[in-house]
């Protein structure tokens, strides 16, 4: 059962602690992550994992976004959301230095097509982890709520896809929706935490 008393900052602190120390991982995981019941400290994959499904790029991608993992200064609107996870290969091994490029609509369903508001990329760390601090995007037109992502492993194939939110009433009516691309989304005391692990080649 998700413990709503955990907030995003607490979860991030533990996430980075796990990154910094394998020993800490074994100590903290049973307490924090088991209590949360959802944010497993290891990638959610196994041997011979299927590659993450591709999705449409859509019409609103702007090339050459800035290196930016915290989008919170981009807007004063919207519920805070932390998007985090691993990038791994088919053998479930972490992919270090993969580019994870995120862009999405704001809380009114609008994209910034002039600049780089709610757009940015980062590289996965030594454990294949990425973390974005952003907001909960709004649906627009006929689209259900989604994030756009490009994941580019060093020397590997570029993955362009979209991530979806569970339980959205618009999901079944959006022909681009793919249930294989649903994130694990949970309420925290101070916003939402979303988790998605990418499998790339
Ligand atoms: Fe979109």
Coordinates of N, CA, C and O and ligand atoms in Angstrom, one line a residue:
X1 N 0.9 -1.2 0.0 CA 0.0 0.0 0.0 C 0.9 1.2 0.0 O 1.8 1.3 0.8
X2 N 0.6 2.1 -0.9 CA 1.4 3.4 -1.0 C 1.2 4.2 0.2 O 0.0 4.4 0.7
X3 N 2.3 4.7 0.8 CA 2.2 5.5 2.0 C 2.2 7.0 1.6 O 3.2 7.5 1.2
X4 N 1.1 7.6 1.7 CA 1.0 9.0 1.2 C 1.7 10.0 2.1 O 1.9 11.1 1.7
X5 N 2.1 9.5 3.3 CA 2.9 10.5 4.1 C 4.3 10.7 3.6 O 5.0 11.6 3.9
X6 N 4.7 9.7 2.7 CA 6.0 10.0 2.1 C 5.8 11.1 1.1 O 4.9 11.1 0.3
X7 N 6.8 12.0 1.0 CA 6.7 13.0 0.0 C 7.8 12.8 -1.0 O 8.6 12.0 -0.9
X8 N 7.7 13.7 -2.1 CA 8.6 13.5 -3.2 C 10.0 13.7 -2.8 O 10.9 13.0 -3.2
X9 N 10.2 14.7 -1.9 CA 11.6 15.0 -1.5 C 12.2 13.8 -0.7 O 13.3 13.4 -1.0
X10 N 11.4 13.2 0.1 CA 11.9 12.1 0.9 C 12.2 10.9 -0.1 O 13.3 10.3 0.1
X11 N 11.3 10.7 -1.0 CA 11.6 9.6 -1.9 C 12.8 9.9 -2.8 O 13.6 9.0 -3.0
X12 N 13.0 11.1 -3.2 CA 14.2 11.4 -4.0 C 15.5 11.3 -3.2 O 16.5 10.8 -3.7
X13 N 15.4 11.7 -1.9 CA 16.6 11.5 -1.1 C 17.0 10.1 -1.0 O 18.2 9.7 -1.2
X14 N 16.0 9.2 -0.8 CA 16.4 7.8 -0.8 C 16.8 7.2 -2.1 O 17.7 6.4 -2.2
X15 N 16.2 7.8 -3.2 CA 16.6 7.3 -4.5 C 18.0 7.6 -4.8 O 18.8 6.8 -5.3
X16 N 18.5 8.8 -4.4 CA 19.9 9.2 -4.6 C 20.8 8.5 -3.7 O 21.9 8.2 -4.0
X17 N 20.3 8.2 -2.5 CA 21.1 7.5 -1.5 C 21.4 6.1 -2.1 O 22.5 5.6 -2.0
X18 N 20.4 5.5 -2.7 CA 20.6 4.2 -3.3 C 21.6 4.3 -4.4 O 22.4 3.4 -4.6
X19 N 21.5 5.4 -5.2 CA 22.5 5.6 -6.2 C 23.9 5.6 -5.7 O 24.8 5.0 -6.3
X20 N 24.0 6.3 -4.6 CA 25.4 6.5 -4.1 C 26.0 5.3 -3.4 O 27.2 5.2 -3.3
X21 N 25.2 4.5 -2.9 CA 25.7 3.4 -2.1 C 24.9 2.1 -2.2 O 23.8 2.1 -1.8
X22 N 25.6 1.1 -2.7 CA 24.9 -0.2 -2.7 C 24.6 -0.7 -1.3 O 23.6 -1.4 -1.1
X23 N 25.4 -0.4 -0.4 CA 25.2 -0.9 1.0 C 24.0 -0.3 1.6 O 23.1 -0.9 2.2
X24 N 23.8 1.0 1.3 CA 22.6 1.7 1.8 C 21.4 1.1 1.1 O 20.3 1.0 1.8
X25 N 21.5 0.7 -0.1 CA 20.4 0.1 -0.8 C 19.8 -1.1 0.0 O 18.6 -1.2 0.2
X26 N 20.7 -2.0 0.4 CA 20.2 -3.2 1.1 C 19.6 -2.8 2.4 O 18.7 -3.5 2.9
X27 N 20.1 -1.7 3.1 CA 19.5 -1.4 4.4 C 18.2 -0.6 4.2 O 17.3 -0.8 5.0
X28 N 18.1 0.2 3.2 CA 17.0 1.1 3.1 C 15.8 0.5 2.3 O 14.7 0.7 2.6
X29 N 16.2 -0.4 1.4 CA 15.1 -0.9 0.5 C 14.0 -1.6 1.3 O 12.8 -1.3 1.0
X30 N 14.3 -2.4 2.3 CA 13.2 -3.1 2.9 C 12.3 -2.2 3.7 O 11.1 -2.4 3.8
X31 N 12.9 -1.1 4.2 CA 12.0 -0.1 4.9 C 11.2 0.8 4.1 O 10.0 0.8 4.1
X32 N 12.0 1.5 3.3 CA 11.3 2.6 2.5 C 10.5 2.1 1.3 O 9.3 2.4 1.1
X33 N 11.2 1.3 0.5 CA 10.6 0.9 -0.7 C 9.5 -0.2 -0.5 O 8.5 -0.2 -1.2
X34 N 9.7 -1.0 0.5 CA 8.7 -2.0 0.8 C 7.5 -1.4 1.4 O 6.4 -1.7 1.1
X35 N 7.8 -0.3 2.2 CA 6.6 0.4 2.8 C 5.8 1.1 1.7 O 4.6 1.2 1.7
X36 N 6.5 1.7 0.7 CA 5.8 2.3 -0.4 C 5.1 1.3 -1.2 O 4.1 1.5 -1.7
X37 N 5.7 0.1 -1.3 CA 5.1 -1.0 -2.0 C 5.1 -0.9 -3.5 O 4.6 -1.7 -4.2
X38 N 5.8 0.2 -4.0 CA 5.7 0.4 -5.4 C 7.0 0.8 -6.1 O 7.3 0.3 -7.1
X39 N 7.8 1.6 -5.4 CA 9.0 2.1 -6.1 C 10.2 1.1 -5.8 O 11.0 1.3 -4.9
X40 N 10.2 0.0 -6.5 CA 11.2 -1.0 -6.3 C 12.6 -0.3 -6.6 O 12.7 0.4 -7.6
X41 N 13.6 -0.6 -5.7 CA 14.9 0.0 -5.9 C 15.7 -0.6 -7.1 O 16.8 -0.2 -7.4
X42 N 15.2 -1.7 -7.7 CA 15.8 -2.3 -8.8 C 14.9 -2.1 -10.0 O 13.7 -1.9 -9.9
X43 N 15.5 -2.2 -11.2 CA 14.6 -2.1 -12.4 C 13.5 -3.1 -12.5 O 13.7 -4.3 -12.0
X44 N 12.4 -2.7 -13.0 CA 11.3 -3.6 -13.1 C 11.4 -4.5 -14.4 O 10.6 -4.3 -15.3
X45 N 12.4 -5.3 -14.5 CA 12.6 -6.1 -15.7 C 13.3 -7.4 -15.3 O 13.8 -7.5 -14.2
X46 N 13.4 -8.3 -16.3 CA 14.1 -9.6 -16.1 C 14.9 -9.9 -17.3 O 15.0 -9.1 -18.2
X47 N 15.5 -11.1 -17.3 CA 16.3 -11.5 -18.5 C 15.4 -11.5 -19.7 O 14.2 -11.9 -19.7
X48 N 16.0 -11.2 -20.9 CA 15.3 -11.2 -22.2 C 14.0 -10.4 -22.1 O 13.0 -10.7 -22.7
X49 N 14.2 -9.2 -21.5 CA 13.1 -8.3 -21.4 C 12.8 -7.7 -22.8 O 13.6 -7.5 -23.7
X50 N 11.5 -7.5 -23.1 CA 11.1 -6.9 -24.4 C 11.5 -5.4 -24.4 O 11.4 -4.8 -23.3
X51 N 11.8 -4.9 -25.5 CA 12.1 -3.5 -25.7 C 10.9 -2.7 -25.4 O 9.8 -3.1 -25.7
X52 N 11.1 -1.5 -24.8 CA 10.0 -0.6 -24.6 C 9.4 -0.2 -26.0 O 10.1 0.0 -26.9
X53 N 8.1 -0.2 -26.0 CA 7.3 0.1 -27.2 C 7.6 1.5 -27.7 O 7.7 2.4 -26.9
X54 N 7.6 1.6 -29.0 CA 7.7 3.0 -29.6 C 6.3 3.7 -29.6 O 5.3 3.0 -29.5
X55 N 6.4 5.0 -29.7 CA 5.2 5.8 -29.8 C 5.4 7.0 -30.7 O 6.6 7.3 -31.0
X56 N 4.3 7.6 -31.1 CA 4.4 8.7 -32.0 C 5.2 9.9 -31.4 O 5.1 10.2 -30.2
X57 N 6.1 10.5 -32.2 CA 6.8 11.7 -31.7 C 5.8 12.9 -31.6 O 6.0 13.7 -30.7
X58 N 4.7 12.9 -32.4 CA 3.8 14.0 -32.3 C 4.3 15.2 -33.0 O 5.5 15.2 -33.4
X59 N 3.5 16.3 -33.1 CA 3.9 17.5 -33.9 C 4.7 18.5 -33.1 O 5.1 19.5 -33.7
X60 N 5.0 18.3 -31.8 CA 5.5 19.4 -31.0 C 6.9 19.2 -30.5 O 7.3 19.8 -29.5
X61 N 7.7 18.3 -31.1 CA 9.1 18.2 -30.6 C 9.9 19.3 -31.1 O 9.8 19.7 -32.3
X62 N 10.7 19.9 -30.2 CA 11.7 20.9 -30.6 C 13.1 20.4 -30.4 O 13.5 20.0 -29.3
X63 N 13.9 20.3 -31.5 CA 15.2 19.7 -31.4 C 16.1 20.6 -30.5 O 15.9 21.8 -30.2
X64 N 17.2 19.9 -30.1 CA 18.3 20.6 -29.3 C 17.7 21.3 -28.0 O 18.0 22.4 -27.8
X65 N 17.0 20.5 -27.2 CA 16.6 21.1 -25.9 C 17.8 21.3 -25.0 O 18.8 20.7 -25.2
X66 N 17.6 22.1 -24.0 CA 18.7 22.3 -23.0 C 18.8 21.1 -22.1 O 17.9 20.3 -21.9
X67 N 20.0 20.9 -21.5 CA 20.2 19.9 -20.4 C 19.5 20.5 -19.2 O 19.8 21.5 -18.7
X68 N 18.4 19.8 -18.8 CA 17.6 20.3 -17.7 C 16.8 19.1 -17.1 O 16.1 18.5 -17.9
X69 N 16.9 18.9 -15.9 CA 16.1 17.8 -15.2 C 15.0 18.4 -14.3 O 14.1 17.7 -13.9
X70 N 15.1 19.7 -14.0 CA 14.1 20.3 -13.1 C 13.3 21.3 -13.9 O 13.8 22.4 -14.3
X71 N 12.0 21.0 -14.2 CA 11.2 21.9 -15.0 C 10.3 22.8 -14.2 O 9.5 23.6 -14.7
X72 N 10.5 22.7 -12.8 CA 9.6 23.4 -12.0 C 9.6 24.9 -12.1 O 8.6 25.6 -11.9
X73 N 10.8 25.5 -12.5 CA 10.9 26.9 -12.7 C 10.2 27.3 -14.0 O 10.1 28.5 -14.3
X74 N 9.8 26.4 -14.9 CA 9.2 26.7 -16.2 C 7.8 27.2 -16.1 O 7.2 27.7 -17.0
X75 N 7.1 26.9 -14.9 CA 5.7 27.2 -14.8 C 5.3 27.4 -13.4 O 5.9 26.7 -12.5
X76 N 4.3 28.2 -13.1 CA 3.9 28.4 -11.7 C 2.6 27.6 -11.5 O 2.0 27.5 -10.4
X77 N 2.1 27.0 -12.6 CA 0.9 26.2 -12.5 C 1.2 24.7 -12.5 O 2.2 24.2 -12.9
X78 N 0.2 23.9 -12.1 CA 0.3 22.5 -12.2 C 0.8 21.8 -10.9 O 1.5 22.3 -10.1
X79 N 0.2 20.6 -10.7 CA 0.6 19.8 -9.6 C 2.0 19.2 -9.7 O 2.3 18.7 -10.8
X80 N 2.9 19.4 -8.7 CA 4.3 18.9 -8.8 C 4.3 17.4 -9.1 O 3.5 16.6 -8.5
X81 N 5.1 16.9 -10.0 CA 5.3 15.5 -10.3 C 6.7 15.2 -10.5 O 7.5 15.9 -11.1
X82 N 7.1 14.1 -9.9 CA 8.5 13.6 -10.1 C 8.4 12.3 -11.0 O 7.6 11.4 -10.7
X83 N 9.1 12.4 -12.1 CA 9.2 11.2 -13.0 C 10.6 10.6 -12.9 O 11.6 11.3 -13.0
X84 N 10.6 9.3 -12.5 CA 11.9 8.7 -12.3 C 11.9 7.2 -12.8 O 10.8 6.6 -13.0
X85 N 13.1 6.7 -13.0 CA 13.2 5.3 -13.3 C 14.6 4.9 -13.8 O 15.5 5.7 -13.6
X86 N 14.7 3.8 -14.4 CA 16.0 3.3 -14.9 C 15.9 3.2 -16.5 O 14.8 3.1 -17.0
X87 N 17.0 3.3 -17.1 CA 17.2 2.9 -18.5 C 18.1 1.6 -18.5 O 19.2 1.7 -17.9
X88 N 17.6 0.5 -19.0 CA 18.3 -0.7 -18.9 C 18.3 -1.4 -20.3 O 17.5 -1.0 -21.2
X89 N 19.2 -2.3 -20.5 CA 19.3 -3.1 -21.8 C 18.4 -4.4 -21.6 O 17.8 -4.6 -20.6
X90 N 18.4 -5.2 -22.7 CA 17.5 -6.4 -22.7 C 17.9 -7.3 -21.6 O 17.1 -8.2 -21.1
X91 N 19.2 -7.3 -21.1 CA 19.6 -8.2 -20.0 C 19.3 -7.5 -18.7 O 19.8 -8.0 -17.6
X92 N 18.6 -6.4 -18.7 CA 18.2 -5.7 -17.5 C 19.5 -5.0 -16.8 O 19.4 -4.8 -15.6
X93 N 20.5 -4.8 -17.6 CA 21.7 -4.1 -17.0 C 21.5 -2.6 -17.3 O 21.0 -2.2 -18.3
X94 N 21.9 -1.8 -16.3 CA 21.8 -0.3 -16.4 C 22.5 0.2 -17.6 O 23.6 -0.2 -17.9
X95 N 21.9 1.2 -18.3 CA 22.6 1.9 -19.4 C 23.0 3.2 -18.9 O 22.2 4.1 -18.5
X96 N 24.3 3.4 -18.8 CA 24.9 4.6 -18.2 C 25.1 5.6 -19.3 O 25.5 5.3 -20.5
X97 N 24.7 6.9 -19.0 CA 24.9 8.0 -20.0 C 23.9 8.0 -21.1 O 24.2 8.7 -22.1
X98 N 22.8 7.3 -21.0 CA 21.8 7.4 -22.0 C 21.1 8.8 -21.9 O 20.8 9.3 -20.8
X99 N 20.8 9.4 -23.1 CA 20.1 10.7 -23.1 C 18.6 10.4 -22.9 O 18.1 9.5 -23.6
X100 N 18.0 11.0 -21.9 CA 16.6 11.0 -21.7 C 16.0 12.4 -21.9 O 16.3 13.3 -21.2
X101 N 15.3 12.5 -23.0 CA 14.8 13.8 -23.5 C 13.3 13.8 -23.2 O 12.5 13.0 -23.8
X102 N 12.8 14.8 -22.4 CA 11.4 14.8 -22.0 C 10.7 16.1 -22.5 O 11.3 17.2 -22.3
X103 N 9.5 16.1 -23.1 CA 8.8 17.3 -23.4 C 7.3 17.0 -23.2 O 6.9 15.8 -23.4
X104 N 6.5 18.0 -22.7 CA 5.1 17.7 -22.5 C 4.3 19.0 -22.4 O 4.9 20.1 -22.3
X105 N 3.0 18.8 -22.4 CA 2.1 20.0 -22.3 C 2.1 20.5 -20.9 O 2.4 19.8 -19.9
X106 N 1.6 21.7 -20.7 CA 1.5 22.3 -19.4 C 0.2 22.0 -18.8 O -0.6 21.1 -19.3
X107 N -0.2 22.6 -17.7 CA -1.4 22.2 -17.0 C -2.7 22.7 -17.7 O -3.8 22.5 -17.2
X108 N -2.5 23.5 -18.8 CA -3.6 23.9 -19.6 C -3.7 23.1 -20.9 O -4.5 23.4 -21.8
X109 N -2.8 22.2 -21.1 CA -2.7 21.4 -22.3 C -2.0 22.1 -23.5 O -2.2 21.7 -24.6
X110 N -1.2 23.1 -23.2 CA -0.4 23.8 -24.2 C 1.0 23.4 -24.2 O 1.6 23.2 -23.1
X111 N 1.6 23.4 -25.3 CA 3.1 23.2 -25.5 C 3.8 24.6 -25.7 O 3.2 25.5 -26.3
X112 N 5.0 24.7 -25.2 CA 5.8 25.9 -25.6 C 6.5 25.6 -26.9 O 7.5 24.8 -26.9
X113 N 6.0 26.1 -28.0 CA 6.6 25.8 -29.3 C 7.6 27.0 -29.7 O 8.1 27.0 -30.8
X114 N 7.8 27.9 -28.8 CA 8.7 29.0 -29.1 C 10.0 28.8 -28.4 O 11.1 29.1 -28.9
X115 N 9.9 28.3 -27.2 CA 11.1 28.1 -26.4 C 11.2 26.7 -25.8 O 10.8 25.8 -26.5
X116 N 11.8 26.6 -24.6 CA 12.0 25.3 -24.1 C 11.4 25.1 -22.7 O 11.9 24.4 -21.9
X117 N 10.2 25.8 -22.5 CA 9.5 25.5 -21.3 C 8.9 24.1 -21.3 O 8.3 23.6 -22.3
X118 N 9.2 23.4 -20.2 CA 8.8 22.0 -20.0 C 9.4 21.1 -21.1 O 8.8 20.2 -21.7
X119 N 10.7 21.4 -21.4 CA 11.5 20.6 -22.3 C 12.9 20.6 -21.8 O 13.4 21.6 -21.4
X120 N 13.5 19.4 -21.9 CA 14.9 19.3 -21.4 C 15.3 17.8 -21.5 O 14.5 16.9 -21.6
X121 N 16.6 17.7 -21.4 CA 17.2 16.3 -21.4 C 18.2 16.2 -20.2 O 18.7 17.1 -19.7
X122 N 18.5 14.9 -19.9 CA 19.5 14.6 -18.9 C 20.1 13.3 -19.4 O 19.6 12.6 -20.3
X123 N 21.3 12.9 -18.8 CA 21.9 11.6 -19.0 C 21.7 10.7 -17.8 O 21.8 11.2 -16.7
X124 N 21.5 9.5 -18.0 CA 21.4 8.5 -16.9 C 22.7 8.5 -16.1 O 23.8 8.6 -16.7
X125 N 22.6 8.2 -14.8 CA 23.8 8.2 -14.0 C 24.4 6.8 -14.0 O 24.1 6.0 -14.9
X126 N 25.4 6.6 -13.1 CA 26.2 5.4 -13.1 C 25.4 4.1 -12.9 O 25.8 3.0 -13.1
X127 N 24.1 4.3 -12.4 CA 23.2 3.2 -12.1 C 22.1 3.1 -13.1 O 21.1 2.4 -12.9
X128 N 22.2 3.9 -14.2 CA 21.2 3.9 -15.2 C 19.9 4.7 -14.8 O 18.9 4.5 -15.4
X129 N 20.0 5.5 -13.8 CA 18.8 6.2 -13.3 C 18.7 7.6 -13.9 O 19.6 8.3 -14.2
X130 N 17.4 8.0 -14.0 CA 17.1 9.4 -14.4 C 16.0 9.9 -13.5 O 15.2 9.1 -12.9
X131 N 15.9 11.2 -13.3 CA 14.9 11.8 -12.4 C 14.5 13.2 -13.0 O 15.4 14.0 -13.2
X132 N 13.3 13.4 -13.3 CA 12.8 14.7 -13.7 C 11.9 15.3 -12.6 O 11.0 14.5 -12.1
X133 N 12.0 16.5 -12.3 CA 11.0 17.2 -11.5 C 10.2 18.1 -12.4 O 10.7 19.0 -13.1
X134 N 8.9 17.8 -12.5 CA 8.1 18.6 -13.4 C 6.7 18.7 -12.9 O 6.5 18.7 -11.6
X135 N 5.7 18.9 -13.7 CA 4.3 19.0 -13.3 C 3.4 18.0 -14.0 O 3.8 17.4 -15.0
X136 N 2.3 17.8 -13.5 CA 1.3 16.9 -14.1 C 0.7 17.6 -15.3 O 0.1 18.7 -15.2
X137 N 0.9 17.0 -16.5 CA 0.4 17.7 -17.7 C -1.1 17.5 -17.9 O -1.7 16.6 -17.3
X138 N -1.7 18.4 -18.6 CA -3.1 18.3 -18.9 C -3.3 17.6 -20.3 O -2.5 17.7 -21.2
X139 N -4.5 16.9 -20.5 CA -4.8 16.4 -21.8 C -5.2 17.6 -22.7 O -5.4 18.7 -22.2
X140 N -5.2 17.3 -24.0 CA -5.6 18.4 -25.0 C -6.2 17.8 -26.2 O -5.9 16.6 -26.5
X141 N -7.1 18.5 -26.8 CA -7.8 18.1 -28.0 C -8.3 16.6 -27.8 O -9.0 16.4 -26.8
X142 N -7.9 15.7 -28.6 CA -8.4 14.3 -28.5 C -7.4 13.5 -27.7 O -7.7 12.3 -27.5
X143 N -6.3 14.1 -27.3 CA -5.3 13.3 -26.6 C -5.6 13.1 -25.2 O -6.0 14.0 -24.5
X144 N -5.3 11.9 -24.7 CA -5.3 11.7 -23.2 C -4.0 12.2 -22.7 O -3.1 12.7 -23.4
X145 N -3.9 12.2 -21.4 CA -2.7 12.8 -20.7 C -1.4 12.0 -21.0 O -1.5 10.7 -21.0
X146 N -0.3 12.6 -21.3 CA 0.9 11.8 -21.7 C 2.1 12.7 -21.6 O 2.1 13.9 -21.6
X147 N 3.3 12.0 -21.4 CA 4.6 12.6 -21.6 C 5.2 12.1 -22.9 O 4.9 11.0 -23.3
X148 N 6.0 13.0 -23.6 CA 6.8 12.6 -24.7 C 8.2 12.3 -24.3 O 8.8 13.2 -23.5
X149 N 8.8 11.3 -24.8 CA 10.2 11.0 -24.3 C 11.0 10.4 -25.5 O 10.4 9.7 -26.4
X150 N 12.3 10.8 -25.6 CA 13.2 10.2 -26.5 C 14.3 9.7 -25.6 O 14.8 10.4 -24.7
X151 N 14.7 8.4 -25.8 CA 15.8 7.8 -25.0 C 16.8 7.3 -26.0 O 16.5 6.5 -26.9
X152 N 18.0 7.8 -25.8 CA 19.1 7.4 -26.8 C 20.3 6.8 -26.0 O 21.1 7.6 -25.4
X153 N 20.4 5.5 -26.0 CA 21.6 4.9 -25.3 C 22.8 5.2 -26.2 O 22.8 5.2 -27.4
X154 N 24.0 5.3 -25.5 CA 25.2 5.6 -26.2 C 25.5 4.4 -27.2 O 25.5 3.3 -26.9
X155 N 25.6 4.8 -28.5 CA 25.9 3.8 -29.5 C 24.7 2.9 -29.9 O 24.8 2.0 -30.6
X156 N 23.5 3.2 -29.3 CA 22.4 2.4 -29.5 C 21.3 3.1 -30.4 O 21.6 4.2 -30.9
X157 N 20.2 2.5 -30.4 CA 19.1 3.0 -31.2 C 18.2 4.0 -30.4 O 18.0 3.8 -29.3
X158 N 17.8 5.1 -31.1 CA 17.0 6.1 -30.5 C 15.6 5.5 -30.3 O 15.0 5.0 -31.3
X159 N 15.1 5.6 -29.1 CA 13.7 5.3 -28.8 C 12.9 6.5 -28.7 O 13.2 7.4 -27.8
X160 N 11.8 6.7 -29.5 CA 10.9 7.8 -29.3 C 9.6 7.2 -28.9 O 9.1 6.3 -29.6
X161 N 9.0 7.7 -27.8 CA 7.8 7.1 -27.3 C 7.0 8.1 -26.5 O 7.3 9.2 -26.4
X162 N 5.9 7.6 -25.9 CA 5.0 8.4 -25.0 C 4.7 7.6 -23.8 O 4.6 6.4 -23.9
X163 N 4.5 8.2 -22.7 CA 4.2 7.6 -21.4 C 2.8 8.0 -21.0 O 2.5 9.2 -21.1
X164 N 2.0 7.1 -20.5 CA 0.6 7.3 -20.2 C 0.4 7.1 -18.7 O 1.1 6.5 -17.9
X165 N -0.8 7.7 -18.3 CA -1.2 7.7 -16.9 C -2.3 6.7 -16.7 O -3.3 6.7 -17.4
X166 N -2.2 5.8 -15.7 CA -3.3 4.8 -15.4 C -4.6 5.5 -15.0 O -4.6 6.6 -14.3
X167 N -5.7 4.9 -15.3 CA -7.0 5.3 -14.8 C -7.6 6.6 -15.5 O -8.6 7.1 -15.0
X168 N -7.0 7.0 -16.6 CA -7.5 8.2 -17.3 C -8.7 7.8 -18.1 O -8.6 6.9 -18.9
X169 N -9.8 8.6 -18.0 CA -11.0 8.2 -18.8 C -10.8 8.4 -20.3 O -11.4 7.7 -21.1
X170 N -9.8 9.2 -20.7 CA -9.6 9.4 -22.1 C -8.7 8.3 -22.7 O -8.6 8.3 -23.9
X171 N -8.0 7.5 -21.9 CA -7.1 6.5 -22.4 C -7.8 5.6 -23.5 O -7.2 5.5 -24.6
X172 N -8.9 5.1 -23.3 CA -9.5 4.1 -24.3 C -9.9 4.9 -25.6 O -10.1 4.2 -26.6
X173 N -10.1 6.2 -25.5 CA -10.6 6.9 -26.7 C -9.4 7.5 -27.5 O -9.7 8.1 -28.6
X174 N -8.2 7.4 -27.0 CA -7.0 7.9 -27.7 C -6.4 6.8 -28.5 O -5.8 5.9 -27.9
X175 N -6.4 6.9 -29.8 CA -5.9 5.7 -30.6 C -4.4 5.6 -30.5 O -3.8 4.5 -30.9
X176 N -3.7 6.6 -30.0 CA -2.2 6.4 -29.8 C -1.9 5.8 -28.4 O -0.8 5.3 -28.2
X177 N -2.9 5.7 -27.6 CA -2.7 5.1 -26.2 C -2.2 3.7 -26.3 O -2.7 2.9 -27.1
X178 N -1.2 3.3 -25.5 CA -0.7 2.0 -25.5 C -0.5 1.6 -24.0 O 0.3 2.2 -23.3
X179 N -1.3 0.6 -23.6 CA -1.2 0.2 -22.1 C 0.2 -0.3 -21.7 O 0.5 -0.3 -20.5
X180 N 1.0 -0.7 -22.7 CA 2.4 -1.1 -22.4 C 3.2 0.0 -21.9 O 4.3 -0.1 -21.4
X181 N 2.7 1.2 -22.2 CA 3.5 2.4 -21.9 C 2.9 3.2 -20.7 O 3.1 4.4 -20.5
X182 N 2.1 2.5 -19.8 CA 1.6 3.1 -18.6 C 2.7 3.2 -17.6 O 3.4 2.3 -17.3
X183 N 2.7 4.4 -17.0 CA 3.6 4.6 -15.8 C 3.0 4.1 -14.5 O 1.8 3.8 -14.5
X184 N 3.8 3.9 -13.5 CA 3.3 3.6 -12.2 C 3.2 4.9 -11.5 O 4.3 5.6 -11.3
X185 N 2.0 5.4 -11.2 CA 1.8 6.8 -10.7 C 1.2 6.7 -9.3 O 0.2 6.0 -9.2
X186 N 1.7 7.5 -8.4 CA 1.2 7.4 -7.0 C 1.1 8.8 -6.5 O 2.0 9.7 -6.8
X187 N 0.1 9.0 -5.6 CA 0.0 10.3 -4.9 C 1.0 10.3 -3.7 O 1.2 9.3 -3.0
X188 N 1.6 11.5 -3.6 CA 2.5 11.7 -2.4 C 1.9 12.9 -1.7 O 0.9 13.5 -2.1
X189 N 2.5 13.2 -0.5 CA 1.9 14.3 0.3 C 2.1 15.6 -0.5 O 1.3 16.6 -0.2
X190 N 3.0 15.7 -1.4 CA 3.3 17.0 -2.0 C 3.3 16.9 -3.6 O 4.1 17.5 -4.2
X191 N 2.4 16.1 -4.1 CA 2.3 15.9 -5.5 C 2.2 14.5 -5.9 O 1.6 13.7 -5.2
X192 N 2.8 14.2 -7.1 CA 2.7 12.8 -7.6 C 4.1 12.3 -7.9 O 5.0 13.1 -8.2
X193 N 4.3 11.0 -7.8 CA 5.5 10.3 -8.2 C 5.2 9.3 -9.3 O 4.3 8.5 -9.1
X194 N 5.9 9.4 -10.4 CA 5.7 8.5 -11.5 C 7.0 7.7 -11.7 O 8.1 8.2 -11.6
X195 N 6.8 6.4 -12.1 CA 8.0 5.6 -12.3 C 7.8 4.9 -13.7 O 6.7 4.3 -13.9
X196 N 8.8 4.9 -14.5 CA 8.8 4.1 -15.7 C 10.3 3.7 -16.0 O 11.2 4.6 -16.0
X197 N 10.5 2.4 -16.3 CA 11.8 1.9 -16.6 C 11.8 1.6 -18.1 O 10.9 0.9 -18.6
X198 N 12.8 2.2 -18.8 CA 12.9 2.0 -20.3 C 13.9 0.8 -20.6 O 14.9 0.7 -19.9
X199 N 13.5 -0.1 -21.5 CA 14.4 -1.1 -22.0 C 14.8 -0.8 -23.4 O 13.9 -0.7 -24.3
X200 N 16.0 -0.6 -23.6 CA 16.5 -0.1 -25.0 C 17.6 -1.0 -25.5 O 18.2 -1.8 -24.8
X201 N 17.9 -0.9 -26.8 CA 18.9 -1.7 -27.4 C 19.9 -0.8 -28.2 O 19.5 0.3 -28.5
Ligands
LIG1 FE1 1.6 15.5 -27.0

